[in-house]
mmCIF file of C-alpha atoms and ligand atoms in Angstrom:
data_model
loop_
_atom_site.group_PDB
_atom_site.id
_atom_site.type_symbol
_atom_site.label_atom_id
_atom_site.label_comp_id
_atom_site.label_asym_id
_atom_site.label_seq_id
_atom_site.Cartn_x
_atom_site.Cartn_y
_atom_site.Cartn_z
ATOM 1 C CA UNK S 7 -15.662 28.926 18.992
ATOM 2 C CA UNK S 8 -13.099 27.745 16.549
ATOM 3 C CA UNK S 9 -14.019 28.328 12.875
ATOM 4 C CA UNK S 10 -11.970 26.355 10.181
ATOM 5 C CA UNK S 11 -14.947 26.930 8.091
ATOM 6 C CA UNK S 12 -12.935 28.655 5.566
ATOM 7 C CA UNK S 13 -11.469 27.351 2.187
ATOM 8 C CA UNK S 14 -8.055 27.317 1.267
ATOM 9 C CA UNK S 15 -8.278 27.608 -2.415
ATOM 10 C CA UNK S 16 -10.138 31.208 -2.282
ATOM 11 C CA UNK S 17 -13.976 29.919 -3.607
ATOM 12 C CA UNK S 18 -16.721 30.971 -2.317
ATOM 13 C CA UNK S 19 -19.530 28.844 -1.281
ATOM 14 C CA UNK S 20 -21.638 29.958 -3.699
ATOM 15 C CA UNK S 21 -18.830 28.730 -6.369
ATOM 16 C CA UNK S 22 -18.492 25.649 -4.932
ATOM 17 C CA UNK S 23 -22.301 25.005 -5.233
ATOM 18 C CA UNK S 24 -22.570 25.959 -8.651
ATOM 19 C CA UNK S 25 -19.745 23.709 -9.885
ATOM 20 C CA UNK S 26 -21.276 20.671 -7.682
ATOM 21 C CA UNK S 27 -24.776 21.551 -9.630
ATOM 22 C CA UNK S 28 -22.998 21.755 -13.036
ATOM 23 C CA UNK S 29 -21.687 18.534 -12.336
ATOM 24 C CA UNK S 30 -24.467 16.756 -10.967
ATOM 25 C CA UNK S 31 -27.071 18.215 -13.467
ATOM 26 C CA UNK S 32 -24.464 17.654 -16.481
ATOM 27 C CA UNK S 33 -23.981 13.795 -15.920
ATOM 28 C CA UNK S 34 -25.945 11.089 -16.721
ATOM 29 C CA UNK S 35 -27.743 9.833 -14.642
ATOM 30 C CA UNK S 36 -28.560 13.253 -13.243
ATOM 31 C CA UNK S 37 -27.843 13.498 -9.627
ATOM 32 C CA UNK S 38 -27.526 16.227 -6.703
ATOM 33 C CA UNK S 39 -25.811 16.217 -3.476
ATOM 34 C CA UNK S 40 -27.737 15.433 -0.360
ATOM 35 C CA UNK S 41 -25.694 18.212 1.429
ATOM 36 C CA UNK S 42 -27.543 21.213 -0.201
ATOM 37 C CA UNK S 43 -30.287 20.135 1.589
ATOM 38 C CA UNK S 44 -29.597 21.926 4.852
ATOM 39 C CA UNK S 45 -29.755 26.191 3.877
ATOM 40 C CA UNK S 46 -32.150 27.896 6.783
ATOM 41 C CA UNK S 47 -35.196 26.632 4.613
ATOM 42 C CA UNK S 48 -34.240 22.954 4.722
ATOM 43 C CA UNK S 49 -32.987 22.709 8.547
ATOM 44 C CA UNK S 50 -36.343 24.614 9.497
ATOM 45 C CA UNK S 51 -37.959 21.214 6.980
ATOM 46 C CA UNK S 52 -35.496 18.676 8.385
ATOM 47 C CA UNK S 53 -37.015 19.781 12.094
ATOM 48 C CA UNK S 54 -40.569 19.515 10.495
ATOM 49 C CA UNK S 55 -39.708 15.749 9.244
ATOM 50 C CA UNK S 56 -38.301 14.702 12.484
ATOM 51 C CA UNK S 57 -42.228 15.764 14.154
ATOM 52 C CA UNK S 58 -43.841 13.459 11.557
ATOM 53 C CA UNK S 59 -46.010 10.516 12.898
ATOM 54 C CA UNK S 60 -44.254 8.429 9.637
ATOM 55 C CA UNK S 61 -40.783 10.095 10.504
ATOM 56 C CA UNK S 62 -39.669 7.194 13.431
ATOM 57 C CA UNK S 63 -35.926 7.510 13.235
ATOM 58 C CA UNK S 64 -35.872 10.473 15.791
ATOM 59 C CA UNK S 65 -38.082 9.290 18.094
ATOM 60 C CA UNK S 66 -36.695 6.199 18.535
ATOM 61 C CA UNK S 67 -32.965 7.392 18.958
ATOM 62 C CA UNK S 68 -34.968 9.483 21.673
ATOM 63 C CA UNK S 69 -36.125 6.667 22.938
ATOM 64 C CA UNK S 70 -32.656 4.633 22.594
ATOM 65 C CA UNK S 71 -30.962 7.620 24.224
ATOM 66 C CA UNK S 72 -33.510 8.416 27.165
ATOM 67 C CA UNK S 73 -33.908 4.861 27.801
ATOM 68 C CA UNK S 74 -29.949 4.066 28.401
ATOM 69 C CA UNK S 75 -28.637 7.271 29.136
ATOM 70 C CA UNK S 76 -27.212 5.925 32.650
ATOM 71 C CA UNK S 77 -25.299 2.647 30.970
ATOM 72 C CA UNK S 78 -24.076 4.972 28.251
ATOM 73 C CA UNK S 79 -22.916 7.453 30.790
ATOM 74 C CA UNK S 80 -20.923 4.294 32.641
ATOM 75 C CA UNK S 81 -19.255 3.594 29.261
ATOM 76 C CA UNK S 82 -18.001 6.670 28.666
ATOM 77 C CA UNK S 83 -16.998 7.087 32.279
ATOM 78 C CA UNK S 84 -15.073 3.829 32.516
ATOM 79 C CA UNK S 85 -11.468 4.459 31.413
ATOM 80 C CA UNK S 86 -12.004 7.352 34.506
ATOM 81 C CA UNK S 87 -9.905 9.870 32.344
ATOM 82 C CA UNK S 88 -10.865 13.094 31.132
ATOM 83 C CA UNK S 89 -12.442 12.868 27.273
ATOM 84 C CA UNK S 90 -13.661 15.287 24.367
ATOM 85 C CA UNK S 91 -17.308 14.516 23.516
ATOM 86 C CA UNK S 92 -16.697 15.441 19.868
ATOM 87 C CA UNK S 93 -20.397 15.726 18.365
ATOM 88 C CA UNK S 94 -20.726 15.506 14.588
ATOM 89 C CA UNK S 95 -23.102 17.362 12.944
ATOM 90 C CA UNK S 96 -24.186 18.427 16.102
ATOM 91 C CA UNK S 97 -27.185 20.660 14.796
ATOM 92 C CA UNK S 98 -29.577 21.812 17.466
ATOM 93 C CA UNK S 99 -28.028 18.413 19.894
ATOM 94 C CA UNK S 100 -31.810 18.004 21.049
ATOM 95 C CA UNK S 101 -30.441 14.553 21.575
ATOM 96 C CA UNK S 102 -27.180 14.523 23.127
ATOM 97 C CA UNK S 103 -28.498 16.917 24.877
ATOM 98 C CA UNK S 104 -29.870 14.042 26.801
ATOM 99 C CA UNK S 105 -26.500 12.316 26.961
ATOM 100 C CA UNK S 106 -25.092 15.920 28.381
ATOM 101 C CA UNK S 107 -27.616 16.301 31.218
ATOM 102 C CA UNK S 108 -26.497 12.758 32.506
ATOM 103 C CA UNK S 109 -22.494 13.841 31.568
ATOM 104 C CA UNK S 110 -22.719 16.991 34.031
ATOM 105 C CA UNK S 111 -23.444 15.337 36.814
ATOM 106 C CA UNK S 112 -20.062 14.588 37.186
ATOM 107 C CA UNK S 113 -18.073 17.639 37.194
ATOM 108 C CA UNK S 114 -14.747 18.245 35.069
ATOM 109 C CA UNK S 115 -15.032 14.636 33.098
ATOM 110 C CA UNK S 116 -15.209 15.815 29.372
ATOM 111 C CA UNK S 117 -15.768 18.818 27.505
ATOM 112 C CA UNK S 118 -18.628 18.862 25.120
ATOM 113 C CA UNK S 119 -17.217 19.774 21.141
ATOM 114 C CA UNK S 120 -19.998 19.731 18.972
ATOM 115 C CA UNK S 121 -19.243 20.101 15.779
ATOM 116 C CA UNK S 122 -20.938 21.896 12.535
ATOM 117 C CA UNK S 123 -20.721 23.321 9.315
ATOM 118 C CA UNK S 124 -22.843 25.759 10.397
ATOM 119 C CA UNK S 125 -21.869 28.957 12.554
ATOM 120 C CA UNK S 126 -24.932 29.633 13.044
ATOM 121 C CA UNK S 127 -26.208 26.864 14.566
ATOM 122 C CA UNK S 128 -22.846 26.228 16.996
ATOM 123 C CA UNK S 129 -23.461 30.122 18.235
ATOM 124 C CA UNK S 130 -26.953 28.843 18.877
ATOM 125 C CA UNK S 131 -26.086 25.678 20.859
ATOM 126 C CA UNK S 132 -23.299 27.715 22.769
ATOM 127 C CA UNK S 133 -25.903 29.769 24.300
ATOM 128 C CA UNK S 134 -28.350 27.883 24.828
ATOM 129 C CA UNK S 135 -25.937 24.857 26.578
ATOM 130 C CA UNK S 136 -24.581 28.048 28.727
ATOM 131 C CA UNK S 137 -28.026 28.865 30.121
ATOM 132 C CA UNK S 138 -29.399 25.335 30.377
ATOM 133 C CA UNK S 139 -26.164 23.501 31.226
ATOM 134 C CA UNK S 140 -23.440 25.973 32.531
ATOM 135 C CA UNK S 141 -21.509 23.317 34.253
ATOM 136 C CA UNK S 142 -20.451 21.710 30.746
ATOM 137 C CA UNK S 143 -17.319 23.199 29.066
ATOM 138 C CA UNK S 144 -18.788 23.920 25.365
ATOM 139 C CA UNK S 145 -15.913 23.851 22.910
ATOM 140 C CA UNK S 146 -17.850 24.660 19.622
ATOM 141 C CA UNK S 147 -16.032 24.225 16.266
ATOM 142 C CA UNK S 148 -17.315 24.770 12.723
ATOM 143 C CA UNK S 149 -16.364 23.322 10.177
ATOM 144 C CA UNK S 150 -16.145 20.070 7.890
ATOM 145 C CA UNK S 151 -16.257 16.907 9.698
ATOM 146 C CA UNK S 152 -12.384 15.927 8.201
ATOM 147 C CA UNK S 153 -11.265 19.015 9.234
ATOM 148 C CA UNK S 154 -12.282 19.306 12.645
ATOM 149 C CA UNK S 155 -11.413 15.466 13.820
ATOM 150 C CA UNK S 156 -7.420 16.377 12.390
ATOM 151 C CA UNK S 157 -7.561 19.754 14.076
ATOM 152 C CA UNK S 158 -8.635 18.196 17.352
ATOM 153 C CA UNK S 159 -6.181 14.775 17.217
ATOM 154 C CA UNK S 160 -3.316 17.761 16.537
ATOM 155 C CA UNK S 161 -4.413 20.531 19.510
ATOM 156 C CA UNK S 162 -6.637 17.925 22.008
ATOM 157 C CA UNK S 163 -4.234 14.691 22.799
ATOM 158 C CA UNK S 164 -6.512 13.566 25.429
ATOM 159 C CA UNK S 165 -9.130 10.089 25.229
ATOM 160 C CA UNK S 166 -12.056 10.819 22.767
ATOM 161 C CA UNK S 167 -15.321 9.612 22.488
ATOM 162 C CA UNK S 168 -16.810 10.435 19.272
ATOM 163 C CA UNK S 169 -20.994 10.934 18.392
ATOM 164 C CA UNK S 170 -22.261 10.529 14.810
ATOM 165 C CA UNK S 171 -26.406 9.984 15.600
ATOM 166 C CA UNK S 172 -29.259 10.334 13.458
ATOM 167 C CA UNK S 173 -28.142 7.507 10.868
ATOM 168 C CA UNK S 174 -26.253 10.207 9.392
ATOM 169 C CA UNK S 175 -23.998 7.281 8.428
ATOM 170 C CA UNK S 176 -26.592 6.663 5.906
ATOM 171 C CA UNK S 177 -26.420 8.917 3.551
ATOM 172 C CA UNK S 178 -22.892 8.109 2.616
ATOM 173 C CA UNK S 179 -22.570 5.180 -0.432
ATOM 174 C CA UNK S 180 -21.033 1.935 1.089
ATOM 175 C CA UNK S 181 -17.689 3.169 -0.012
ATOM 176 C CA UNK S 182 -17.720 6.607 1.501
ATOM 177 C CA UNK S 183 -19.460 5.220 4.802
ATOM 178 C CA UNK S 184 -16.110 2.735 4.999
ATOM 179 C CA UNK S 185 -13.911 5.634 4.038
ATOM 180 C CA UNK S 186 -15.459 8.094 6.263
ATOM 181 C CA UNK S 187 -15.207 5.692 9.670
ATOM 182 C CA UNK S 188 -11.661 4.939 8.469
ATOM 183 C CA UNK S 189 -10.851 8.276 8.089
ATOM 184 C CA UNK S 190 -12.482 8.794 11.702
ATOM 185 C CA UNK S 191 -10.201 6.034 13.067
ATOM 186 C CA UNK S 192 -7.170 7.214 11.393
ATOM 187 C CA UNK S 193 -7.834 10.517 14.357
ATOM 188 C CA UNK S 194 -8.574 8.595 17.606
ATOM 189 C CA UNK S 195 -6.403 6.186 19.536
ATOM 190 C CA UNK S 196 -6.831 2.899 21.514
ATOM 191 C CA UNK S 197 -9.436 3.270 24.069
ATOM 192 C CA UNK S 198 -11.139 6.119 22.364
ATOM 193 C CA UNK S 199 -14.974 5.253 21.341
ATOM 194 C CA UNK S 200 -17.549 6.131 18.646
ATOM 195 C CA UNK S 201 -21.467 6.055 19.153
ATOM 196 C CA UNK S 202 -23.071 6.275 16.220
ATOM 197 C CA UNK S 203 -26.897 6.105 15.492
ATOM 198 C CA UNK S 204 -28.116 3.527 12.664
ATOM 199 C CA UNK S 205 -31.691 2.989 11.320
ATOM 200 C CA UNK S 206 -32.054 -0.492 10.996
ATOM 201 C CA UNK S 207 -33.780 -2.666 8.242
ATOM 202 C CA UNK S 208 -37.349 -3.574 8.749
ATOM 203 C CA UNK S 209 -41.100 -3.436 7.153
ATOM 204 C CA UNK S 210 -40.564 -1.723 3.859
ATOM 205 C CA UNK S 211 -43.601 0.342 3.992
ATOM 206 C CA UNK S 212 -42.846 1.658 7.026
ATOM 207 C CA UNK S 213 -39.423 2.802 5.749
ATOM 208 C CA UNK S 214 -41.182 4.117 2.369
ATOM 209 C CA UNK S 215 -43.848 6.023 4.457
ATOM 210 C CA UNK S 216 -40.968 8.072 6.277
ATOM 211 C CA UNK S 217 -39.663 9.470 3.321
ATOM 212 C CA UNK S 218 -43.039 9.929 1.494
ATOM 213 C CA UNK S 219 -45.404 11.074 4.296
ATOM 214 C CA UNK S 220 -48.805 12.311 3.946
ATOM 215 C CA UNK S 221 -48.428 15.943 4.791
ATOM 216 C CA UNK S 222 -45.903 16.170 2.090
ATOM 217 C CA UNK S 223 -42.836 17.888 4.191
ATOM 218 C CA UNK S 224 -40.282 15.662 2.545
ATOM 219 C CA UNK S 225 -41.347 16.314 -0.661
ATOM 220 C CA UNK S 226 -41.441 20.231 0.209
ATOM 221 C CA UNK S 227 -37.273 19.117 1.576
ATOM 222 C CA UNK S 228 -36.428 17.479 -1.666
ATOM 223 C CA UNK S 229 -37.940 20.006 -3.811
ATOM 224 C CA UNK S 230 -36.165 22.960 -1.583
ATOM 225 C CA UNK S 231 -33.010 21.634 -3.701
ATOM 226 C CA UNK S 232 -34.564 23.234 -6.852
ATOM 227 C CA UNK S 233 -36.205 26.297 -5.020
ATOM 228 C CA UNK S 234 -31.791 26.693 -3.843
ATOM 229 C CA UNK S 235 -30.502 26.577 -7.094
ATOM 230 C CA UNK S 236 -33.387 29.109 -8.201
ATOM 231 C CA UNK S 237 -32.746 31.499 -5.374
ATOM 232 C CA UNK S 238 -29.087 31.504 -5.424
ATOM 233 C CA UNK S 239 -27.915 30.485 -8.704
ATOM 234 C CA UNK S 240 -30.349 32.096 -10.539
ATOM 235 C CA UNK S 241 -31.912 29.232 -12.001
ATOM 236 C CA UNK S 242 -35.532 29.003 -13.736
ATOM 237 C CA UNK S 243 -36.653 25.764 -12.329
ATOM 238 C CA UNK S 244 -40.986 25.458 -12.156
ATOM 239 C CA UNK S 245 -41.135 23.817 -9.496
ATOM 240 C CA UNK S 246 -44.650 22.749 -10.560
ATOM 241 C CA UNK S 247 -42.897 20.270 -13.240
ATOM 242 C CA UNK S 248 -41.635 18.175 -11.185
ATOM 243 C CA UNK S 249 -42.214 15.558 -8.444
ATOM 244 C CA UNK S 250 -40.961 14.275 -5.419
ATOM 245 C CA UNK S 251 -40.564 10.133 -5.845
ATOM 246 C CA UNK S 252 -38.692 8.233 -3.473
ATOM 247 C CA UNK S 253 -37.909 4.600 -3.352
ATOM 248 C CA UNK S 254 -36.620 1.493 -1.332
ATOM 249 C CA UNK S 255 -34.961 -0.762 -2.250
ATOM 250 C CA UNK S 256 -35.381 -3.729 0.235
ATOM 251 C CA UNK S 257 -32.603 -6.235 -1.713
ATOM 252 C CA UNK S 258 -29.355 -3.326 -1.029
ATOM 253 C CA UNK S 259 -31.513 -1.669 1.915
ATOM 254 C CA UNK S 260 -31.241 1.853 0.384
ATOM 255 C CA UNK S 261 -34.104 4.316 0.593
ATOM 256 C CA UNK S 262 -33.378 6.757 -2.697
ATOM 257 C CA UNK S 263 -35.097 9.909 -3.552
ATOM 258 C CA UNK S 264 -35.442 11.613 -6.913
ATOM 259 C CA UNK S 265 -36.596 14.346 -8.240
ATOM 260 C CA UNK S 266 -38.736 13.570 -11.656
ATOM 261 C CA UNK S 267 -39.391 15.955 -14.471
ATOM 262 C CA UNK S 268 -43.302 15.859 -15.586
ATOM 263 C CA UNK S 269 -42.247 16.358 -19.148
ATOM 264 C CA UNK S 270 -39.156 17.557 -21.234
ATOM 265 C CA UNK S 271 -38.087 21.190 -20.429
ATOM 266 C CA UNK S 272 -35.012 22.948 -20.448
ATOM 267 C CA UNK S 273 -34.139 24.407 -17.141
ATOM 268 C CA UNK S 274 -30.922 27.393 -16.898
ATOM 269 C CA UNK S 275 -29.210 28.519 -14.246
ATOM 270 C CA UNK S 276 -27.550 32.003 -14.673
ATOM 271 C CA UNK S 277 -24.436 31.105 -12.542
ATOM 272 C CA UNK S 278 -23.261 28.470 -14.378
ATOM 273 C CA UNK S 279 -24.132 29.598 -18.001
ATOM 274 C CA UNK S 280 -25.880 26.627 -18.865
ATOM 275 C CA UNK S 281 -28.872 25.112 -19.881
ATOM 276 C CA UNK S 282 -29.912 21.831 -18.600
ATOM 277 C CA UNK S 283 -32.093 19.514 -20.906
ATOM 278 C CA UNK S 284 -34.409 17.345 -18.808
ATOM 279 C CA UNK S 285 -36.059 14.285 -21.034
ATOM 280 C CA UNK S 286 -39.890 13.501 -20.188
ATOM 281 C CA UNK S 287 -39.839 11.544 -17.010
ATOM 282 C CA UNK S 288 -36.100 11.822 -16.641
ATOM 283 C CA UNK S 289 -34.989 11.848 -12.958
ATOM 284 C CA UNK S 290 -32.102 13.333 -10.478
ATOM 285 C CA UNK S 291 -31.375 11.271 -7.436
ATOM 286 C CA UNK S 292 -30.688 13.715 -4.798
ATOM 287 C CA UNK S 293 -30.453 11.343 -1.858
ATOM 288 C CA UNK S 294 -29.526 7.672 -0.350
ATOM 289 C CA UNK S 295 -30.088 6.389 3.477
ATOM 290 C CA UNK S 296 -29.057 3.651 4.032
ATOM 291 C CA UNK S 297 -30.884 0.817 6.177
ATOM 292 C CA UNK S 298 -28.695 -1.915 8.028
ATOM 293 C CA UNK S 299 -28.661 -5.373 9.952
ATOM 294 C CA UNK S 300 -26.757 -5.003 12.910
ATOM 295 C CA UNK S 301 -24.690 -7.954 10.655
ATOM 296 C CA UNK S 302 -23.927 -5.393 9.000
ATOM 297 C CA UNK S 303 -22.925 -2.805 10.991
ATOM 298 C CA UNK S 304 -20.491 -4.811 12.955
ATOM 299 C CA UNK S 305 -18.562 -6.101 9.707
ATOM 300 C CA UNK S 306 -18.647 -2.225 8.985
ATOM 301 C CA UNK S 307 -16.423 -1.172 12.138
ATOM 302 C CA UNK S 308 -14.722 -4.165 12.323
ATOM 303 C CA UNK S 309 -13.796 -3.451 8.464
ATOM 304 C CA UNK S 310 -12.669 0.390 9.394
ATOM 305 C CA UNK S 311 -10.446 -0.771 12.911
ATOM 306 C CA UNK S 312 -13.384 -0.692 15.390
ATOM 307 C CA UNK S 313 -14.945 -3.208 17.649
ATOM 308 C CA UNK S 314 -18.917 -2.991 19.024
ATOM 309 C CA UNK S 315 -18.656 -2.813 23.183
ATOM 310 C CA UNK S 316 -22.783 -2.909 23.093
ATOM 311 C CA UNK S 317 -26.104 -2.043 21.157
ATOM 312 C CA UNK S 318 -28.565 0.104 22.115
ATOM 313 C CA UNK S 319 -31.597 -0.533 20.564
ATOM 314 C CA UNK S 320 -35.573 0.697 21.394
ATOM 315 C CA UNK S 321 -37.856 -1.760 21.771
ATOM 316 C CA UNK S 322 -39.270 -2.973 18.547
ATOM 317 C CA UNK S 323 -35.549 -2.906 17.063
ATOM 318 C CA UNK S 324 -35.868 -0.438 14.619
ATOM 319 C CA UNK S 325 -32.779 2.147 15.460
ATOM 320 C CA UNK S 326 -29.857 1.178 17.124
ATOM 321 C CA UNK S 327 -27.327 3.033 18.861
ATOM 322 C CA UNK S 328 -23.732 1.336 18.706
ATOM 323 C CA UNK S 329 -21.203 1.934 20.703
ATOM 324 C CA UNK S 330 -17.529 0.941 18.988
ATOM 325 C CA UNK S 331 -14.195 0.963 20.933
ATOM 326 C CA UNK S 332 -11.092 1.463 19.213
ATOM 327 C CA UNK S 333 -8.575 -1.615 20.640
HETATM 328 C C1 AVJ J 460 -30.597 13.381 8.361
HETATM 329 C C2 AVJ J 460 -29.703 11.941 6.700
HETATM 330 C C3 AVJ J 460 -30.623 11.022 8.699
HETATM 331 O O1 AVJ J 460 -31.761 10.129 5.687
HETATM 332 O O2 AVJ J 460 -33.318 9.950 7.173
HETATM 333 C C4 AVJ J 460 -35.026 12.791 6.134
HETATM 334 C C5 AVJ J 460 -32.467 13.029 6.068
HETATM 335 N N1 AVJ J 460 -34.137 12.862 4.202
HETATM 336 N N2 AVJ J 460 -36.003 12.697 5.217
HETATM 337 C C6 AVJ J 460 -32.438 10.595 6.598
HETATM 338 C C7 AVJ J 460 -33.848 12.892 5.492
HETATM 339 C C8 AVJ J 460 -35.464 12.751 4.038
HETATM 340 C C9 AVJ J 460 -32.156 12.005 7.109
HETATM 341 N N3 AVJ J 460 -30.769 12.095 7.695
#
């Protein structure tokens, strides 16, 4: 496993949190960053949403994935070289897991390089991909996403075929999505490709419903923000006060989510030193994801040096798959 998990400058992750909390909570409009969603708590939450009848982004990429695992596999196959499966945000890779068990079945064609910011979840994967797949060369690297696609285009020369599933593409804001692909393209060559997993636009309600299900698990996933900053900052948030709210916004095709304060309160967080002053009804937006035409997502790559080869979509069109070649 190759770790460049670790910072440079000398701060901690707990540092870095606080200042990105001091900042967000310090601005107006308040904000937080999606990205302090994932400690233990929140991954076990995420794996909770993805089992939600409203939650359909997973099970359709499932569905996407199972369903043209074979013509993917051809894709990838076609240039008949050896590749790096590079896998970001690889998590638990329940899904390209499905991609893999079609990979192995021909022998030395790619290695498999998921990567993750976290260590524990690559040491996880490594294991479990060594007893369930032992054929497939695991190269498991932790670290940022920027990081790990320059380390690789500087120690792995050969043809690479990039995954980003899960419409984590959506979270970004349209600028950071375009400099994020860019920045992707900037580290493969001609000939390399890039799946990556988009939730498309479509009924509003149904979009609203995933992110504001019945059970209340999302809420409990944007509200584990707060219960973070309590735990490990030292902050006195009640999390009684306030209220999950998320909304979409069917004209831009962004699903938001907020946290709302039930009345005006004064919050402080011991690492930081500060006291936050939250207004009656005043919000923090702790979350975009983004919904696209496949209009869209073409002018996207085309705009960041990529060209679609084909679509994979399940069959009401809701999620699509898109596979981009680099000319
Ligand atoms: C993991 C970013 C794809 O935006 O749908 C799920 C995270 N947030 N429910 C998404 C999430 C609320 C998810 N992504």
């Amino acid at each position: 496993m190759i770790d460049l998990s670790r910072k440079k400058d000398g701060t901690n992750d707990t540092e870095t949190f606080a200042a990105d909390v001091a900042e967000g909570l310090g601005t107006s409009p308040k904000s937080l960053p999606s990205r302090y969603f994932y400690d233990a708590t929140g991954s076990r939450l995420f794996q909770e949403i993805m089992a939600l009848p409203e939650y359909y982004l997973t099970r359709c990429e499932f569905e996407v994935l199972q369903g043209n695992r074979q013509e993917i596999a051809r894709h990838f196959f076609a240039a008949d070289s050896f590749f790096h499966l590079i896998d970001l945000g690889a998590g638990d890779a329940l899904k390209t897991k499905i991609l893999l068990r079609e990979l192995a079945l021909q022998q030395n064609a790619f290695d498999y390089v998921p990567v993750d910011i976290s260590g524990d979840a690559m040491r996880q994967l490594s294991d479990s991909l060594q007893q369930e797949m032992p054929s497939v060369d695991v190269q498991a690297v932790v670290g940022e996403y920027f990081k790990a696609l320059e380390w690789l285009q500087e120690h792995k020369p050969e043809r690479k075929i990039v995954l980003f599933l899960g419409s984590n593409i959506g979270n970004f804001k349209n600028d950071e999505s375009i400099s994020f692909l860019k920045s992707i393209r900037s580290n493969l060559s001609p000939g390399d490709k890039l799946l990556m997993g988009v939730d498309l636009r479509k009924d509003p309600d149904t979009i609203l419903s995933a992110y504001n299900d019945a059970s209340g698990v999302t809420a409990a996933f944007n509200m584990n923000l707060l219960r973070r900053i309590n735990t490990e900052l030292g902050g006195d948030f009640d999390l009684a006060e306030f209220m999950h709210y998320p909304i979409y916004n069917p004209h831009e095709g962004v699903m938001r989510s907020f946290i709302v304060s039930k009345k005006a309160q004064d919050v402080h967080i011991q690492a930081t030193g500060q006291t936050f002053h939250f207004d009656a009804w005043e919000a923090i937006h702790t979350e975009n994801s983004h919904k696209y035409s496949l209009k869209q997502i073409e002018e996207l790559g085309n705009t960041c040096g990529f060209r679609i080869e084909t679509v994979f979509q399940d069959t009401e069109c809701r999620f699509a798959d898109v596979l981009f070649t680099v000319d």
